[in-house]
Coordinates of C-alpha atoms and ligand atoms in Angstrom, one line a residue:
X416 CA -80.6 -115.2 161.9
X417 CA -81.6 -114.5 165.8
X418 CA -79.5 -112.2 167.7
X419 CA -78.3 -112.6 171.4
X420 CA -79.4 -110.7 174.4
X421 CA -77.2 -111.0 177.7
X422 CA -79.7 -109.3 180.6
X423 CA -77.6 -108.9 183.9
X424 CA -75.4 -112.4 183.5
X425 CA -73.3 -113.1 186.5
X426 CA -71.1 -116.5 187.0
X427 CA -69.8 -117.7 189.8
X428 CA -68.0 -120.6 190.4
X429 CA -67.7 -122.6 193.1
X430 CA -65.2 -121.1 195.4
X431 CA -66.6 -117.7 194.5
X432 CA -64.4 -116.2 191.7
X433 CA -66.7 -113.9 189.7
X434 CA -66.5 -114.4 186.4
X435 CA -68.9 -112.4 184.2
X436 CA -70.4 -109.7 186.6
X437 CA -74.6 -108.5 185.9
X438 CA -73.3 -108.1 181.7
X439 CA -76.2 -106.7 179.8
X440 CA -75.4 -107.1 175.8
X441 CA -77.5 -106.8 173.0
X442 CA -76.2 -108.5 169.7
X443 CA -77.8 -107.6 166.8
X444 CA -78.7 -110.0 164.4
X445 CA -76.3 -110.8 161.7
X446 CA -73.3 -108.4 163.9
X447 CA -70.0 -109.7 164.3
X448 CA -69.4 -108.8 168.0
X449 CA -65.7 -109.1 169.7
X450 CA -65.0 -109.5 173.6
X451 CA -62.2 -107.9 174.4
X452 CA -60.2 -108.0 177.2
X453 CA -57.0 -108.6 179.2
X454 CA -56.6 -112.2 180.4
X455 CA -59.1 -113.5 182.9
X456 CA -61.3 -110.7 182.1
X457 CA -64.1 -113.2 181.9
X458 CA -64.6 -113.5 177.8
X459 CA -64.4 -117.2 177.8
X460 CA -66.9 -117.9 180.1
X461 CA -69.5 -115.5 178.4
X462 CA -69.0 -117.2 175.2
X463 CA -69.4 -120.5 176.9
X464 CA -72.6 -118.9 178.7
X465 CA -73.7 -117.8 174.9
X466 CA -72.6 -121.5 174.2
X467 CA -74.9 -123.6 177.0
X468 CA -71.5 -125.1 178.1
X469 CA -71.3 -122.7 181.5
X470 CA -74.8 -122.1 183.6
X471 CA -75.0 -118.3 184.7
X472 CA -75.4 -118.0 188.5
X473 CA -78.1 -115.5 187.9
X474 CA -79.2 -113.2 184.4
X475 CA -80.8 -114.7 181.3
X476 CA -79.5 -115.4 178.0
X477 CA -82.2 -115.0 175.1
X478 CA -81.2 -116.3 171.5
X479 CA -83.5 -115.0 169.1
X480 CA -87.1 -115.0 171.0
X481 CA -86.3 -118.2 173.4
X482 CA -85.2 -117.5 176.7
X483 CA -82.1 -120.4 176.6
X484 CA -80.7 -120.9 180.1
X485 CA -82.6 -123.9 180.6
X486 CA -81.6 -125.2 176.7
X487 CA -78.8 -127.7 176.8
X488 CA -75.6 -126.9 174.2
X489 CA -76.9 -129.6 171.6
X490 CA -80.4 -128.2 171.2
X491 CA -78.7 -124.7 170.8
X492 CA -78.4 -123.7 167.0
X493 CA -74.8 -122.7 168.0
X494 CA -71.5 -123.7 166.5
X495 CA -68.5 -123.0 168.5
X496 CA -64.2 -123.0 167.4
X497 CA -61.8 -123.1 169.6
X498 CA -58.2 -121.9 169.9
X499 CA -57.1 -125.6 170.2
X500 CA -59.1 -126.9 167.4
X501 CA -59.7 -131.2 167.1
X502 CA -59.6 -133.3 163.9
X503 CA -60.5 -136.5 164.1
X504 CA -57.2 -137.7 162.8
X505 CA -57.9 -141.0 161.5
X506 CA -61.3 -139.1 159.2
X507 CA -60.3 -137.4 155.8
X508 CA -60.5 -133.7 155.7
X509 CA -64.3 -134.2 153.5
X510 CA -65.0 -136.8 156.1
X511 CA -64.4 -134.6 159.0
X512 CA -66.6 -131.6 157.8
X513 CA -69.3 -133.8 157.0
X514 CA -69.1 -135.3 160.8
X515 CA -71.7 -132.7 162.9
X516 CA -73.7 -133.5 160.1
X517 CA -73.8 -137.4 159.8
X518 CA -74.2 -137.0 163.2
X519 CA -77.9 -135.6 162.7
X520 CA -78.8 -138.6 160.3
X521 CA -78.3 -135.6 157.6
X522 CA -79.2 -137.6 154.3
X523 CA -76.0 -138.2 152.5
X524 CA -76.7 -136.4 149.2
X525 CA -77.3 -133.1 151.5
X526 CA -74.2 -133.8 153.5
X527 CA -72.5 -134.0 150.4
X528 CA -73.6 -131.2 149.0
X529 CA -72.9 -129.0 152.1
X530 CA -69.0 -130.6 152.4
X531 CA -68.6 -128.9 148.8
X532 CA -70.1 -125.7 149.3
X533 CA -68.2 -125.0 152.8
X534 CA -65.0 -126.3 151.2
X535 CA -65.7 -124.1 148.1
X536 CA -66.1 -121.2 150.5
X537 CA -63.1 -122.1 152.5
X538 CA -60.7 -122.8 149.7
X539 CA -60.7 -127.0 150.9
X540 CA -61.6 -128.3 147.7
X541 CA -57.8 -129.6 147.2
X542 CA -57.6 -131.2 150.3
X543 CA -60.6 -133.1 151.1
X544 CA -58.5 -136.4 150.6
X545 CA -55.9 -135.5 153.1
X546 CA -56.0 -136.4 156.7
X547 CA -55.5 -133.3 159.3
X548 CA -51.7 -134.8 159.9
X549 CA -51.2 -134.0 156.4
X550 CA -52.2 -130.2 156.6
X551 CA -50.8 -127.2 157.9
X552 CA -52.0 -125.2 160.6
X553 CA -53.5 -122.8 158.5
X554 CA -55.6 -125.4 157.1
X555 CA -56.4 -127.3 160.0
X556 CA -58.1 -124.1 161.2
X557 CA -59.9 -124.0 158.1
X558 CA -61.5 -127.3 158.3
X559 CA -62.2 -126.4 162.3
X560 CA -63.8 -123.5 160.8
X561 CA -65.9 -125.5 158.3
X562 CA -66.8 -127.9 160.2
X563 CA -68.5 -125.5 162.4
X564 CA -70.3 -123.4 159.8
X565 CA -71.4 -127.0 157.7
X566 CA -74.4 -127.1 160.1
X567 CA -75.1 -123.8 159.2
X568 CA -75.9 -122.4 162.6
X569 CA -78.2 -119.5 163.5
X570 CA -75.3 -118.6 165.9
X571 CA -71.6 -118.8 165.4
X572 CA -69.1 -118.4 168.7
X573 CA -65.3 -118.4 168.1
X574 CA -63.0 -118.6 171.0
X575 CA -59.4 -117.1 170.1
X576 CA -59.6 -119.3 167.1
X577 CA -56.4 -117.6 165.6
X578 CA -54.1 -117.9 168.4
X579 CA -52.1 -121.0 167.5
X580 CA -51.7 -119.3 163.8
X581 CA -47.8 -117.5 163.0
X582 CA -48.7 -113.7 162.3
X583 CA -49.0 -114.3 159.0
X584 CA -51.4 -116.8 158.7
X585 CA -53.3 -115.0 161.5
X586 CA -53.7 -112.0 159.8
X587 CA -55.1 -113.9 156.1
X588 CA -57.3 -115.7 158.0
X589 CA -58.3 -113.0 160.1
X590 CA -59.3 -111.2 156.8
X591 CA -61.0 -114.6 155.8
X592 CA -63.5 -114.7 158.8
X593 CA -64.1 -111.7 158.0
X594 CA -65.2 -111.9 154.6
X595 CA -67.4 -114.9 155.4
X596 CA -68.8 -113.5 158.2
X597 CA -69.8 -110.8 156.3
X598 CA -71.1 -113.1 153.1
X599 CA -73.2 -115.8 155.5
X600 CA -74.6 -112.9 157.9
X601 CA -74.2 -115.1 160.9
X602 CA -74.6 -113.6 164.0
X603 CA -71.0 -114.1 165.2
X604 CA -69.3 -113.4 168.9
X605 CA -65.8 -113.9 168.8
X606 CA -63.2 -113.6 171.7
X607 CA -59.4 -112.7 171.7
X608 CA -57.2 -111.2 173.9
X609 CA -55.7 -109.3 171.2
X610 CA -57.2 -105.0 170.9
X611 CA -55.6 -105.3 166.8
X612 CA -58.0 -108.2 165.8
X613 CA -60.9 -107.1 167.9
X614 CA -60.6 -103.5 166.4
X615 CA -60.2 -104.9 162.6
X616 CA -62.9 -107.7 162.8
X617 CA -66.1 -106.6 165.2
X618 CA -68.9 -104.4 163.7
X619 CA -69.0 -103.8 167.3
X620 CA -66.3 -104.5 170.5
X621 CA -66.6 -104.8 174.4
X622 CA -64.0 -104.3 176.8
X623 CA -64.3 -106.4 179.4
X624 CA -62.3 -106.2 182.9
X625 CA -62.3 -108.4 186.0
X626 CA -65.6 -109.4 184.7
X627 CA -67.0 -106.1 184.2
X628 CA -68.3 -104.5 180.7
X629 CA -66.2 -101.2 180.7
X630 CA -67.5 -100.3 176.9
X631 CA -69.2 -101.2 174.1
X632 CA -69.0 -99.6 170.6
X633 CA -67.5 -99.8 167.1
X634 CA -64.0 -99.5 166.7
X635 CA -63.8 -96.2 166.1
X636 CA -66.2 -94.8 169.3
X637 CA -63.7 -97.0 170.9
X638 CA -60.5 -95.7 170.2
X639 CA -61.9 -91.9 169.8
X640 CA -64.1 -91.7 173.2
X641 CA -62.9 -94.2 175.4
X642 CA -64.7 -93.9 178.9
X643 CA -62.1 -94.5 181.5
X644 CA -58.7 -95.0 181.6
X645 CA -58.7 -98.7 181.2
X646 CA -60.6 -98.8 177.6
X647 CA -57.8 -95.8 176.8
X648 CA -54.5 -97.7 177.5
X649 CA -56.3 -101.1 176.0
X650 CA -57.1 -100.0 172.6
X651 CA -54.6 -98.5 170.6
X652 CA -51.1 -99.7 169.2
X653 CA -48.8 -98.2 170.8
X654 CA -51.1 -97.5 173.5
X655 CA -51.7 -94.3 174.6
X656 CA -49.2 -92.6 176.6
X657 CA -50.3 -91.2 180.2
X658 CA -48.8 -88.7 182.1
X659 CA -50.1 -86.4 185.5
X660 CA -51.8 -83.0 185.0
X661 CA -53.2 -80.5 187.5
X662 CA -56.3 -78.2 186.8
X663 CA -54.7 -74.7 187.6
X664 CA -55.4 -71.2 186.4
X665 CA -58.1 -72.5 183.9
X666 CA -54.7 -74.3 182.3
X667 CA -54.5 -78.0 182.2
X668 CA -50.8 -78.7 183.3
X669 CA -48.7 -80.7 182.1
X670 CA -44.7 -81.4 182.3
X671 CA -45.2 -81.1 178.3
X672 CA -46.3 -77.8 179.3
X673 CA -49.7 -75.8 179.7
X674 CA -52.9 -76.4 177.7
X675 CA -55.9 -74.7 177.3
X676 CA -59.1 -75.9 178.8
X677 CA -61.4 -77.0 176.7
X678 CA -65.2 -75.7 176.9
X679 CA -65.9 -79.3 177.7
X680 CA -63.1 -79.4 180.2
X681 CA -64.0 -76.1 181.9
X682 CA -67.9 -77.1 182.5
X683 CA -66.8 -80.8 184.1
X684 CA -63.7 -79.6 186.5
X685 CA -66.1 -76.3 187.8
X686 CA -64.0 -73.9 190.5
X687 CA -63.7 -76.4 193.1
X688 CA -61.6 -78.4 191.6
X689 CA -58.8 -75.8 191.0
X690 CA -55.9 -77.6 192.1
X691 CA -56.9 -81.1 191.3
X692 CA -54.6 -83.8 189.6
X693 CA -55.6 -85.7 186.7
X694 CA -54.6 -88.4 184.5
X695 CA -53.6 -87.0 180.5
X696 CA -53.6 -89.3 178.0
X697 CA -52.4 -88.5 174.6
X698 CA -52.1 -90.9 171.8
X699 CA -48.9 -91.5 169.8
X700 CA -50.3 -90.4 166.7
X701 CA -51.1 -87.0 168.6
X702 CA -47.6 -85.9 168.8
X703 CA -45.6 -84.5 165.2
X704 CA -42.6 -83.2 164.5
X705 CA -42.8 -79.7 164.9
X706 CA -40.7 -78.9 162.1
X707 CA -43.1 -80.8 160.1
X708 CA -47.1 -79.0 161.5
X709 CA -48.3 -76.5 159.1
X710 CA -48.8 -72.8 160.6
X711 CA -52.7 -73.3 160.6
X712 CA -52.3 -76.5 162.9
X713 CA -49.7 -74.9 165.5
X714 CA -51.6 -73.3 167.5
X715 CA -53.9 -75.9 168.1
X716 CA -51.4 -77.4 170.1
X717 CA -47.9 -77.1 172.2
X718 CA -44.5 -77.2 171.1
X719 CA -41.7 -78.4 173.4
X720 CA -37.9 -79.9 173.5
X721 CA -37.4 -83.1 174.5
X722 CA -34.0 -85.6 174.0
X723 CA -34.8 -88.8 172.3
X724 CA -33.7 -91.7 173.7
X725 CA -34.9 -94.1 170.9
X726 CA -35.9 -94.2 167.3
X727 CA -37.5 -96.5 164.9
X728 CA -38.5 -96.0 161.8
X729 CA -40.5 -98.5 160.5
X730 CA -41.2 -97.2 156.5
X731 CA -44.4 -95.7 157.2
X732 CA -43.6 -93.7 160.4
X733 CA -41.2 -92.8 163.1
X734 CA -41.7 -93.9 166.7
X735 CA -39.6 -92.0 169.0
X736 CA -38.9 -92.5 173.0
X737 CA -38.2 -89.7 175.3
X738 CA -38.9 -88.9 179.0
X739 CA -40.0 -85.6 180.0
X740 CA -40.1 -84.4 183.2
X741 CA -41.1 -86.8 186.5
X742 CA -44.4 -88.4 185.3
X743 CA -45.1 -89.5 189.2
X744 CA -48.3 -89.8 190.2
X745 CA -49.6 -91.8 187.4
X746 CA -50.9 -94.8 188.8
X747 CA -54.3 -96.2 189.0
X748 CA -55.5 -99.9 189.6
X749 CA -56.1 -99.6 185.5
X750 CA -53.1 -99.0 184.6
X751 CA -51.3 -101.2 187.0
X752 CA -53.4 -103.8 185.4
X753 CA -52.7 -102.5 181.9
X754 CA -48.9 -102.6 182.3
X755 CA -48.7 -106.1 183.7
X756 CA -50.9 -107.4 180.9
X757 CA -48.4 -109.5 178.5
X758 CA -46.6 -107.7 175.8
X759 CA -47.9 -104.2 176.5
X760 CA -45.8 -102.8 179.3
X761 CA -43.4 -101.5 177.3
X762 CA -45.6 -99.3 175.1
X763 CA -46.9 -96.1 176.8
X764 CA -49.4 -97.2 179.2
X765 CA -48.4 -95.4 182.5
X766 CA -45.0 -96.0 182.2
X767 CA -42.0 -92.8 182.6
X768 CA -41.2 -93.1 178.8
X769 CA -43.7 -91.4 176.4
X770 CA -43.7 -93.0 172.7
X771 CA -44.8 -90.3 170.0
X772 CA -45.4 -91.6 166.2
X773 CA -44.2 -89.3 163.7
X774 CA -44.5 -88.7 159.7
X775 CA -41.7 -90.5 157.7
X776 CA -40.3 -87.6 156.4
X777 CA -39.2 -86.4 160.0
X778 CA -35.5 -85.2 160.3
X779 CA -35.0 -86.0 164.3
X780 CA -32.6 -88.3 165.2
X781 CA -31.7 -90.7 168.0
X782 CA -30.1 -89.6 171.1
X783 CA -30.3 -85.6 169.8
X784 CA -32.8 -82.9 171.4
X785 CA -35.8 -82.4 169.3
X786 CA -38.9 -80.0 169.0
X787 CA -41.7 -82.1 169.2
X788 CA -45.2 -81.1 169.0
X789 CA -48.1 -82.7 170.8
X790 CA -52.3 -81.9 169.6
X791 CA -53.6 -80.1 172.4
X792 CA -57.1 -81.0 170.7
X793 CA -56.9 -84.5 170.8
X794 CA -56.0 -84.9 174.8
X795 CA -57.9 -87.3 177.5
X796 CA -58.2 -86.1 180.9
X797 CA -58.9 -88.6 183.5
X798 CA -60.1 -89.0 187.0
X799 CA -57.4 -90.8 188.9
X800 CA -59.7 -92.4 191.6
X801 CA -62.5 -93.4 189.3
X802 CA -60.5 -93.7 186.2
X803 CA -63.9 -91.5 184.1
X804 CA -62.7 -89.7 180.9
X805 CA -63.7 -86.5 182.1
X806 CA -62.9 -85.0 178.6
X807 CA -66.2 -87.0 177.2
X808 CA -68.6 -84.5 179.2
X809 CA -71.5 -86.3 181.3
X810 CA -71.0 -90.3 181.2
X811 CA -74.9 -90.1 182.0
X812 CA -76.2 -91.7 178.9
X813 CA -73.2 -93.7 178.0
X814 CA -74.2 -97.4 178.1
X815 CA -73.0 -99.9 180.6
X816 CA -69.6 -98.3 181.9
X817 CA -68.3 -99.6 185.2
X818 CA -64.7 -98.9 186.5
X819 CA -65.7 -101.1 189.5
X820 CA -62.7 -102.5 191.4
X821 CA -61.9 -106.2 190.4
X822 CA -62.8 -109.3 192.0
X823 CA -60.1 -111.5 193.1
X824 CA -59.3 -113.9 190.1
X825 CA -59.2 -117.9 190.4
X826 CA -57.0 -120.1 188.7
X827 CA -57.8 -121.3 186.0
X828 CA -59.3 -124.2 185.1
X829 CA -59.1 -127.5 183.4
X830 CA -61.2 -127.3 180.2
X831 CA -64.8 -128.6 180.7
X832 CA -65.5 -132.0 179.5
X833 CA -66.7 -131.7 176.1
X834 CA -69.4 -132.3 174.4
X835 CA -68.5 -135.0 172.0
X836 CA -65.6 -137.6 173.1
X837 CA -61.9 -135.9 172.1
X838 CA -60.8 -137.2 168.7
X839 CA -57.5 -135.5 169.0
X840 CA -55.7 -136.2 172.4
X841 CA -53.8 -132.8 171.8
X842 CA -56.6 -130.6 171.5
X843 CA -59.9 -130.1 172.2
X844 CA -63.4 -130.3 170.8
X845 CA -63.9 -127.4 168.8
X846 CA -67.8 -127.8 167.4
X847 CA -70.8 -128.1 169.6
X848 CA -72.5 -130.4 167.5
Ligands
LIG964 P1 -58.2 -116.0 179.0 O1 -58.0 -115.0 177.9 O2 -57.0 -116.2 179.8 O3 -58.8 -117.3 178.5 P2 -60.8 -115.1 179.8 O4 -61.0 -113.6 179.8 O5 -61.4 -115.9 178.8 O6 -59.2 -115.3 180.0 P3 -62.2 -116.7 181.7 O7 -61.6 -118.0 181.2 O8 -63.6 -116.5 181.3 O9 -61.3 -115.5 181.3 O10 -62.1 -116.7 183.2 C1 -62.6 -115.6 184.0 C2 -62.3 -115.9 185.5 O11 -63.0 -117.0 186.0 C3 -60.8 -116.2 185.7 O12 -60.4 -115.6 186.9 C4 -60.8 -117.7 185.8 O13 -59.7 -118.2 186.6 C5 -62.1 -118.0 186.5 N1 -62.7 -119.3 186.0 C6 -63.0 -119.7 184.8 N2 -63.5 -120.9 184.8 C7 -63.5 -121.4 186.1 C8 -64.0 -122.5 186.7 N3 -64.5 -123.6 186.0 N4 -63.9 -122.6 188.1 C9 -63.4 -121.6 188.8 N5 -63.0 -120.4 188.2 C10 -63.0 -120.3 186.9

């Protein structure tokens, strides 16, 4: 299986809304690789780069050892699913998975014997009689899904392919692409809006912003040494909490109260920046119970009161709401964006109410004052104009991190025409076949 290289891709439309701004990416081959971002970020029209469907303005895009910008879609080993999957309703379920491949004059014992094995590996075998009316949406995704990998491509692109699923169904089949993805080795790019699926799916993720490639790494480089303030407030659920700090007295200040400088912290913010205001972020999961931190721990961190304005327990943990102090001053272009971004607004991200997840066996209640205690060890400290993670030392041989400011966005547009005439007037194609 080729991987895909992405040297310095740009696309602009017509009417000059950049898209995908100079993106460098190496995907290995055989890696499952998420793009991440916040809607609009550009993700779409990457894929669709990746795909042959959108020409870049300028950059090449290289699948295995062919240079491919000038290769149409069809003559692309690429298979591509959509979030609005198509059927053809009036085909069978076996007849529609076997379509890309009659298509290619595929001899009919070998497009037989590829319908079985993808709807072996897909759990179809029950249903190749049925027509796609007959399913659920579960299983229409499924036979999307199959009908893509039946050609056995060298490269497999899935565009929010979950997104019309209820939670439940989105979070088995998440698990299912996962496990196949894994079995067939297929280098894979998939894009979602959605920080939980990219972190549980992707060997590897990039965040993506107003075009821009703020980070790439595994899930866990992710979530542990975010670069700027935008990767820190996207990944993570709840999202991190932010609140202002000043550099004073080799303290970091906060209205949680002093901390310690770090070694790390001292050599970045060096004597002239005594004084200066910064951006702290501190993770839910960083804060505890103070009743409930061991002696050794304690003084790794600080302990302070607070009222709680909210609690939920949820089984596992405690998530309690409180405001402490004025957390003015907060505000960067990130987490403006951050905070409008659907669904997120409410949890942490810049906003005056600080969410802290504690152990189930915590005593606090709602609406009482409580001794909370936050990891002192675990902080971020930001740069409010350029948004760096100034607790990650030297950004110097971090890979492609840009906090560049945003371009203005377009609206969007009507879906391309596709490749192969609509079967299904209510969705779109879903294979490039
Ligand atoms: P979403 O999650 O909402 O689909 P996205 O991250 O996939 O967003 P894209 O669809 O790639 O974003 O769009 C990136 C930017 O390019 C947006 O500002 C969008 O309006 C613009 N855009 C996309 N396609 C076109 C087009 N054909 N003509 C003009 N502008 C476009």
């Amino acid at each position: 299986m080729p991987g895909v290289i992405l040297e310095a891709v740009t696309k602009r439309f017509a009417g000059g809304a950049v898209a995908v701004d100079e993106l460098s990416l190496e995907i290995a081959d055989g890696e499952f690789m998420i793009l991440v971002g916040s809607s609009g970020c550009g993700k779409t029209t990457a894929l669709r780069m990746i795909a042959g469907l959108e020409t870049p303005t300028s950059g090449t895009i290289q699948i295995g050892d062919q240079i491919v910008n000038e290769v149409s879609a069809r003559d692309r080993d690429i298979a591509m699913v959509f979030q609005n999957y198509a059927l053809y309703p009036h085909m069978t379920v076996a007849r529609n998975l076997g379509y890309p491949l009659r298509q290619r004059r595929m001899p009919r014992s070998e497009v037989a014997r590829r319908v079985s094995e993808v709807a072996e590996m897909l759990g179809l075998e029950e249903l190749l009689k049925r027509r796609p009316g007959q399913l659920s949406g579960g299983q229409r995704q499924r036979v999307a899904m199959g009908r893509a990998l039946v050609r056995e491509p060298e490269v497999f692109l899935l565009d929010e392919p979950l997104s019309n699923l209820d939670a439940k169904l989105r979070v088995q089949t998440r698990t299912e692409i996962s496990r196949l993805q894994r079995r067939l080795g297929t280098t894979t790019v998939y894009v979602t809006h959605d920080q939980v699926e990219a972190l549980t799916l992707g060997d590897r993720v990039v965040v993506m912003r107003s075009g821009l490639l703020q980070q790439v790494g595994s899930p866990k480089q992710l979530y542990d040494t975010p670069e700027n303030l935008f990767v820190a407030g996207f990944i993570g659920s709840p999202a991190m909490n932010f609140l202002s700090g000043t550099i004073e007295d080799n303290k970091l200040r906060t209205s949680l109260g002093d901390f310690p400088l770090t070694d790390r912290l001292r050599h970045e913010l060096t004597q002239e920046n005594t004084g200066r205001q910064v951006i702290v972020g501190v993770r839910p999961e960083n804060f505890e119970d103070a009743a409930l931190v061991s002696a050794d721990n304690r003084p790794h961190g600080i302990t302070f009161k607070s009222n709680i304005d909210v609690l939920e327990s949820i089984g596992s943990d405690v998530f309690v709401y409180f405001t402490h102090g004025r957390e003015s001053g907060v505000n960067s272009a990130e987490l403006e964006e951050l905070a409008a971004d659907a669904g997120r607004g409410e949890t942490g991200g810049g906003g005056d109410t600080i969410v802290a997840r504690l152990d189930a066996a915590s005593r606090i209640r709602e609406g009482s004052e409580a001794d909370l205690w936050v990891d002192g060890r675990a902080l971020h400290v930001f740069d409010p104009a350029s948004g760096r993670n100034l607790s990650l030392g030297n950004a110097e041989e971090r890979t492609a991190t840009s906090t560049a400011p945003a371009a203005p966005a377009a609206p969007a547009p009507e879906e391309a025409a596709p490749e192969e005439a609509a079967p299904d007037t209510s969705t779109r194609t879903d294979n490039i076949t």
